[in-house]
Amino acid sequence: AQFRMLSAWAPNYVFNVGVLTSFEKNLAELSGGKMRFNVLGPDVVPTFEQLQPVQAGIFDMAYTYSAYHSGTTPIAIGMDATTADPVKRREAGLFDFVDKEYNKIGIKLVSFPPLTPYHFVTRNALNGRQPSLQGMKLRSIPSLQSLILNLGGSPVTMAGGEIYTSLQRGVIDGAPWTQVGVKDFKLNEVANYMVRPEFGYVSTMILMNLRKYNSLTPEQRAWIDEAGRKTELDSLAFFQELIAEEVAELKSMGMKITEMHPNDAAMVEKYWNDGLWEMAKASTGAAGKKFHELALETGMTK
Amino acid sequence: MEWGLVLTVSILTLLFLFATGMPIFIAFLVVNVGGVFLLFGANGFGMFSNSLYNTVTQETLMAIPLFVLMGEILFRSDAVRILIDAIDKLVGNIRGRHYILVTALSTVFGALSGSAVAVAAMLGRSVLPTMDERGYDKRLSVSAVIGGASLAPIIPPSLLVIMVGSMVDVSIAKLLIAGILPGVLLAFMMVVYTYIRILRDSTLEPPREEVARPPVGAKELFGALAQTLPFLIVIFSVMGLIMLGVATPNESAATGVLGALIAAAIFKKLSFKMFYQSLIGTCMISAMILIIIACSMFFGQLLSFTGATTGLVTMASELGLPVLGTFFVLMFIPFVLCMFVDLFAVMLIAIPIYEPLLGVYGFDPIWFWMLFLINMTLGSMTPPFGYTIFALKGAAPDFSMEDVYGGAWPMVGLFILGMAIMYAFPGIVTFLPSFF
Amino acid sequence: MTARKQHRPAPAILKGMAGILDQVTRLSCMLSGVALASILVLTLKEVAMRYFFNAPTTWANDVNQWFFALAVMLVMPEITRTNGHIAISVLVDRLSHGKKDVACRVIAILSCLLCMAAFYITGMETLRQYQFGITTMWVSPIPKWWISVVIPLGFLLSALQFFRLVVMPGSEREE
Ligand code: NA
Ligand code: NA
């Protein structure tokens, strides 16, 4: 079978390269070449509007990020507040929990590959005082809003295309960015520092139209499930190597490390988790609360 | 080659519908609604609606109405007339000074904004009516405005450059700087062109005796200089605030409006009524343009979905022609697509396919992407269709489509000539970035 | 416009309905202007709050998206009423007066139908967003249909204005 997959990112962006290449390979191997998919990008459906056409069945699959469809359901955002270990996530029942919730909106969760932590890139070194980002203006997105506030920073919302110029001219003092991706967006040209510690972990999602999934034979479904599972492990390895490489490269291009105050360093992971759980619970009723409880019980979140 | 058929049919349909004289956005709607039903049936409703939603809530497009508002206020406060008078005195009795002024103005505003559509609409609203009123040649005035506006994405700051830079492996900073000399070269060519036209045909200007005036005294000269100051406020409130890190390029459109209001106050023309009329006028002009953008956006999505866009771009990259031929084809395809589809969409498709080719043909990345960008801008101002053209037409309803076309063609020629020069002398593009 | 003389005067009921339609259109157009003014004020306020007080708001950017949608969609009926949409009329302009009049009416009928179709399509999606409680992806989310409802509204009013151009061509033009 040939599936139509929508991706939230341009074809040459590292997220696509890292995850979809592996998913394609795994699916082809498992199915003996019987299952393939072709990838269409944000030029076909804008990044933030991609869930609906998969629900409607116009596309069979989507490769996207939970926050990109948080308007429909924010519950999967909670997954980013759990330990970035795909095996444990499945064992703890977190994967199945999200899957069940998505089934209610006509979507099958195929894979939840973890990619990269966040870090702040800043124009200047931090002064070492607490709160660490006091007096600084940082580009913000909803999922990082409360973390930035907790670190004393002023969150600034602006369009993605404005970040480069804003950092260059000092409209903002820094921006949170996935560790893999700073180089792609050339932020190293306008920011001199990488803030440590890094925090959180971004996981992307491969989704499928539920009706389409259910129309397949059990064998075919097993191929997809297994390919999804393997892709999580592959991409974790792929990105861990890449992160090390990219951070080293950013350093060689002149970016330096700057540290948060130790008290903030100890708390930043908690700030990240709390912010995401708050979002995940909003407008999901009891489900969000249950998901959080499950993650707590299984020791997957703090 | 199924996509070839789809592409041919949909473009021919659009061409036919445009020719009937129906509103452009309706023509796009015909193809979009038809396309949705053919491809997806009622399942496609969401995709159609959300595409419109996506465009009419897009922050990066907000600079368009704000820039137009700036132009409206400058026009309604007579600031443009006063500026033209002042320059008149300052520059003296040289010929064609107003065309030169317009070219200079549009280049300055092009440098301030990143959007050719915004600048074309702004100047179309403010400068063009004044020029027309004074008996200047419509088409030559359009040339000056459309050419200058098209420099907006080339001269920094430019959102397009940042978009390209984050998709390919070149420094954004270098790519931004690379735009300066090509921008200056093109502006210079426009001035030369205008001069040649005026020297050959004196009817392009109002009769000499009407514009000629006695020599200006020092006091008057000083007064004229003072009258240009409010304009400096406007320019500062856009460019200065970006440079100082106070505002982002998008926000600078709003601070520019504030500057225009201050200028209007200095000219004692600021009133609630004037502001309200400017607002309504701006909404009308901007919405005419934005509804076309919104509808054509979805047309672009449908084309992408059918594989037509990718097919075309891939074909261009696989023809196996000699280097110059390849270069020409690589430029020609996005140029044509830009008539019907938004620049960003074309970039999203073309860039990943083109990028690996640079090594194969030995094109310098900065040079290639800068020419690619100039070429896309060119596509938007080449008749019969393109956002820059529509923007100017929307902003200047007294100008017929023929006038707009007539003014655009020479600029198309100039841009092509400019690109040929940059092809022959790549240093024009690569010289400045080499210092960074 | 000389066209006015050639048309029979429209029946009173049509005139009355057109009057109501025009009132709504005018109001809609005014709201569009207010929305644009709000974008201006909010953006300026945001620049000032950020630069001078280091205290940017979390909502200005988001709310501006809403105002932008309002500004674009709500002025569409007025553009239609004044027959201001951008078109390539190079060929139509060469027709004789009578033929041009027919062509304009045919275009207006077609435009009316297309706007009705767009109204229906976007209206259905807005309804879906309402039914499924879909929200915006803002820092403080609001129901998405609050924003997207202006899209079908703009198309509906435009459709009615196009219809008016069919039955009462040129009757309300401000010359
Ligand atoms: Na510019
Ligand atoms: Na064109």
Coordinates of C-alpha atoms and ligand atoms in Angstrom, one line a residue, chain B residues 109-115 151-159, ligand 1:
Chain B
F109 CA 10.8 52.5 1.3
G110 CA 11.9 49.3 -0.4
A111 CA 14.9 49.3 1.8
L112 CA 12.7 49.9 4.8
S113 CA 10.2 47.1 4.2
G114 CA 10.7 43.5 3.2
S115 CA 7.5 43.3 1.2
L151 CA 13.7 46.1 -4.4
A152 CA 12.1 45.5 -1.0
P153 CA 12.8 41.8 -0.7
I154 CA 16.3 42.3 -2.1
I155 CA 17.7 45.1 0.0
P156 CA 17.8 44.2 3.7
P157 CA 15.9 43.9 5.9
S158 CA 14.1 41.1 4.1
L159 CA 11.9 38.3 5.4
Ligands
NA1 NA 13.9 45.5 2.3

